[in-house]
Each structure stands twice: as C-alpha cells, then as structure tokens.
Amino acid sequence: MPNPKEEFQYALHEIAYYAPTLDSPYDRVRLAEWVRRLSLEAKLHDFQCNVVNPYAQLLRIQVRAGRLRSPFHVPPNQGDVPALAVTLSKEILASVPSLPTPGPTAPFMCRKSKDGHAYVSARQIPGKGVLCYLAVSTGDFHTN
C-alpha cells in the first residue's frame, strides 16, 4: 500500500493525464486552481496529506468522468482546507434543510467490551429517534 505522499502524487499524475479531456474551459481553470491549492497544502504541511488526499482522490474520479462537481465547481477557499467530510456534510445540509444540524456527538450511552473487541454507542436525535452504532473488531479499539 503506498504511503499518503505517493498516493497523492499518483492522483496528481492521473489528474494531469485526464485534464485535457474536460470539455469546459472553466472546469480546466478550476481544476488548475484546486490542484495548485492541494499541492501547496501538501507541501507546506506534511500531515496535511491525510487531509488533501481525499480531495485529490475525489478530484481524480471527477476528472476521469469528464466533469467537475461539488466541491470543485467553485474555486477553493482561502485559509486551511477542512476535511472533505466536513465540506461535503455542509453542502448536504444546505441542500436538505430538513436534516438536523450537526454538532458534537455527545452519546448518552457508550460502552466498550471488557476484552476491547466490541463498542456500542447511542445518541438521541431530537424529533427523529435514536442513532445506534455498533462496532466489532478482532483487534482492540484505541481512543485518540
């Protein structure tokens, strides 16, 4: 399995290969802006490869498909690049107003098995019900 830097570089090479196939000149300009921004973030902060890699992989998929979609349909924002999951969840929440607003997930019940191989958590979603999460692993769960 390649390390994050190699994976990022491979994605950039593939993006460069398929970039001329984009029909829209506006998409090609936005593509160049995003590649420049992601490359700068990866170069400035080594740890950022874990943040920019998901963007690079999604951009690679979209360029191969021949059209840029969210979040690449607009130029990148100034400042730090947030995690892709955060960016996409904000866009989903904007397009589906009936979804509850995100916040810190404060579970009212959280348990881990004595052997460390199972984890269960439950959180109430106001007006919607309860969200339950169960994970089982052959290895121990480690908390950050």
Tab-separated table of C-alpha atoms in Angstrom, residues 3-142:
chain	number	residue	atom	x	y	z
A	3	ASN	CA	2.155	5.995	1.671
A	4	PRO	CA	-0.038	9.144	1.635
A	5	LYS	CA	2.522	11.232	-0.281
A	6	GLU	CA	2.879	8.619	-3.024
A	7	GLU	CA	-0.883	8.207	-3.224
A	8	PHE	CA	-1.280	11.987	-3.560
A	9	GLN	CA	1.405	12.183	-6.265
A	10	TYR	CA	-0.184	9.310	-8.197
A	11	ALA	CA	-3.554	11.077	-8.077
A	12	LEU	CA	-1.978	14.300	-9.380
A	13	HIS	CA	-0.339	12.429	-12.273
A	14	GLU	CA	-3.652	10.864	-13.230
A	15	ILE	CA	-5.428	14.227	-12.946
A	16	ALA	CA	-2.816	15.788	-15.252
A	17	TYR	CA	-3.311	12.968	-17.753
A	18	TYR	CA	-7.105	13.345	-17.907
A	19	ALA	CA	-7.283	17.163	-17.507
A	20	PRO	CA	-7.296	17.875	-21.278
A	21	THR	CA	-10.420	15.721	-21.649
A	22	LEU	CA	-12.537	18.191	-19.648
A	23	ASP	CA	-14.960	19.835	-22.066
A	24	SER	CA	-15.419	23.095	-20.202
A	25	PRO	CA	-12.545	25.608	-20.147
A	26	TYR	CA	-13.973	26.876	-16.842
A	27	ASP	CA	-13.619	23.390	-15.374
A	28	ARG	CA	-9.987	23.293	-16.509
A	29	VAL	CA	-9.307	26.629	-14.777
A	30	ARG	CA	-10.960	25.458	-11.546
A	31	LEU	CA	-9.048	22.188	-11.809
A	32	ALA	CA	-5.755	24.079	-12.016
A	33	GLU	CA	-6.754	26.219	-9.003
A	34	TRP	CA	-7.649	23.160	-6.928
A	35	VAL	CA	-4.517	21.212	-7.897
A	36	ARG	CA	-2.351	24.230	-7.074
A	37	ARG	CA	-4.082	24.672	-3.711
A	38	LEU	CA	-3.921	20.985	-2.737
A	39	SER	CA	-0.264	20.763	-3.789
A	40	LEU	CA	0.588	23.822	-1.723
A	41	GLU	CA	-1.186	22.405	1.340
A	42	ALA	CA	0.580	19.058	0.953
A	43	LYS	CA	3.943	20.773	0.533
A	44	LEU	CA	3.540	23.156	3.489
A	45	HIS	CA	2.223	20.608	5.963
A	46	ASP	CA	3.359	17.010	5.793
A	47	PHE	CA	0.461	15.912	7.989
A	48	GLN	CA	-1.952	17.612	5.580
A	49	CYS	CA	-1.548	14.750	3.098
A	50	ASN	CA	-4.172	12.937	5.140
A	51	VAL	CA	-6.485	15.936	4.671
A	52	VAL	CA	-5.758	16.659	0.992
A	53	ASN	CA	-5.633	13.033	-0.191
A	54	PRO	CA	-9.417	12.555	-0.064
A	55	TYR	CA	-9.816	15.761	-2.090
A	56	ALA	CA	-7.240	14.537	-4.624
A	57	GLN	CA	-8.933	11.151	-4.948
A	58	LEU	CA	-12.392	12.702	-5.446
A	59	LEU	CA	-10.951	15.193	-7.933
A	60	ARG	CA	-9.280	12.327	-9.806
A	61	ILE	CA	-12.592	10.489	-10.058
A	62	GLN	CA	-14.411	13.593	-11.294
A	63	VAL	CA	-11.752	14.463	-13.870
A	64	ARG	CA	-11.858	10.916	-15.232
A	65	ALA	CA	-15.643	11.281	-15.516
A	66	GLY	CA	-15.120	14.473	-17.525
A	67	ARG	CA	-16.946	16.974	-15.295
A	68	LEU	CA	-16.225	18.776	-12.031
A	69	ARG	CA	-18.887	18.659	-9.364
A	70	SER	CA	-19.090	19.669	-5.736
A	71	PRO	CA	-16.874	20.852	-4.044
A	72	PHE	CA	-14.725	21.545	-7.107
A	73	HIS	CA	-17.342	23.505	-9.058
A	74	VAL	CA	-16.187	26.651	-7.210
A	75	PRO	CA	-12.634	27.906	-6.564
A	76	PRO	CA	-11.018	26.764	-3.297
A	77	ASN	CA	-11.497	28.963	-0.218
A	78	GLN	CA	-8.663	30.855	1.399
A	79	GLY	CA	-7.335	29.537	4.691
A	80	ASP	CA	-6.959	25.952	5.825
A	81	VAL	CA	-8.523	23.167	3.820
A	82	PRO	CA	-11.123	21.461	6.031
A	83	ALA	CA	-11.590	17.707	5.972
A	84	LEU	CA	-13.552	16.561	2.927
A	85	ALA	CA	-16.241	15.010	5.127
A	86	VAL	CA	-16.865	18.400	6.761
A	87	THR	CA	-17.087	20.161	3.393
A	88	LEU	CA	-19.478	17.613	1.912
A	89	SER	CA	-21.660	17.458	5.024
A	90	LYS	CA	-22.097	21.251	4.934
A	91	GLU	CA	-23.193	21.048	1.307
A	92	ILE	CA	-25.624	18.229	2.039
A	93	LEU	CA	-27.101	20.164	4.956
A	94	ALA	CA	-27.504	23.241	2.749
A	95	SER	CA	-29.337	21.248	0.079
A	96	VAL	CA	-31.530	19.243	2.513
A	97	PRO	CA	-32.798	21.683	5.162
A	98	SER	CA	-34.849	19.032	6.991
A	99	LEU	CA	-31.693	17.306	8.262
A	100	PRO	CA	-30.695	18.102	11.857
A	101	THR	CA	-27.774	20.464	12.248
A	102	PRO	CA	-24.522	18.741	13.112
A	103	GLY	CA	-22.818	19.276	16.371
A	104	PRO	CA	-20.628	17.415	18.734
A	105	THR	CA	-21.862	13.875	19.024
A	106	ALA	CA	-22.426	13.532	22.735
A	107	PRO	CA	-23.697	9.991	23.177
A	108	PHE	CA	-25.966	9.280	26.113
A	109	MET	CA	-24.728	5.699	26.185
A	110	CYS	CA	-21.259	4.495	25.275
A	111	ARG	CA	-19.855	1.079	26.218
A	112	LYS	CA	-16.797	-0.958	25.356
A	113	SER	CA	-16.468	-4.682	25.993
A	114	LYS	CA	-14.010	-5.861	28.640
A	115	ASP	CA	-11.815	-7.553	26.055
A	116	GLY	CA	-11.798	-4.401	23.884
A	117	HIS	CA	-13.232	-6.083	20.787
A	118	ALA	CA	-16.708	-4.517	20.751
A	119	TYR	CA	-18.025	-0.988	21.079
A	120	VAL	CA	-21.600	0.317	21.190
A	121	SER	CA	-22.848	3.888	21.337
A	122	ALA	CA	-26.281	5.530	21.192
A	123	ARG	CA	-27.262	9.143	20.652
A	124	GLN	CA	-30.671	10.782	20.612
A	125	ILE	CA	-31.592	12.780	17.519
A	126	PRO	CA	-34.233	15.326	18.582
A	127	GLY	CA	-37.541	14.713	16.854
A	128	LYS	CA	-36.133	11.831	14.814
A	129	GLY	CA	-35.326	8.988	17.204
A	130	VAL	CA	-32.115	7.339	18.340
A	131	LEU	CA	-28.939	6.635	16.400
A	132	CYS	CA	-27.156	3.439	17.467
A	133	TYR	CA	-23.629	2.474	16.485
A	134	LEU	CA	-22.068	-0.951	16.995
A	135	ALA	CA	-18.537	-1.938	16.028
A	136	VAL	CA	-16.858	-5.327	16.401
A	137	SER	CA	-13.197	-5.976	15.677
A	138	THR	CA	-10.621	-8.706	16.003
A	139	GLY	CA	-8.216	-6.103	17.452
A	140	ASP	CA	-8.580	-3.619	20.287
A	141	PHE	CA	-10.239	-0.238	19.744
A	142	HIS	CA	-7.886	2.593	20.588
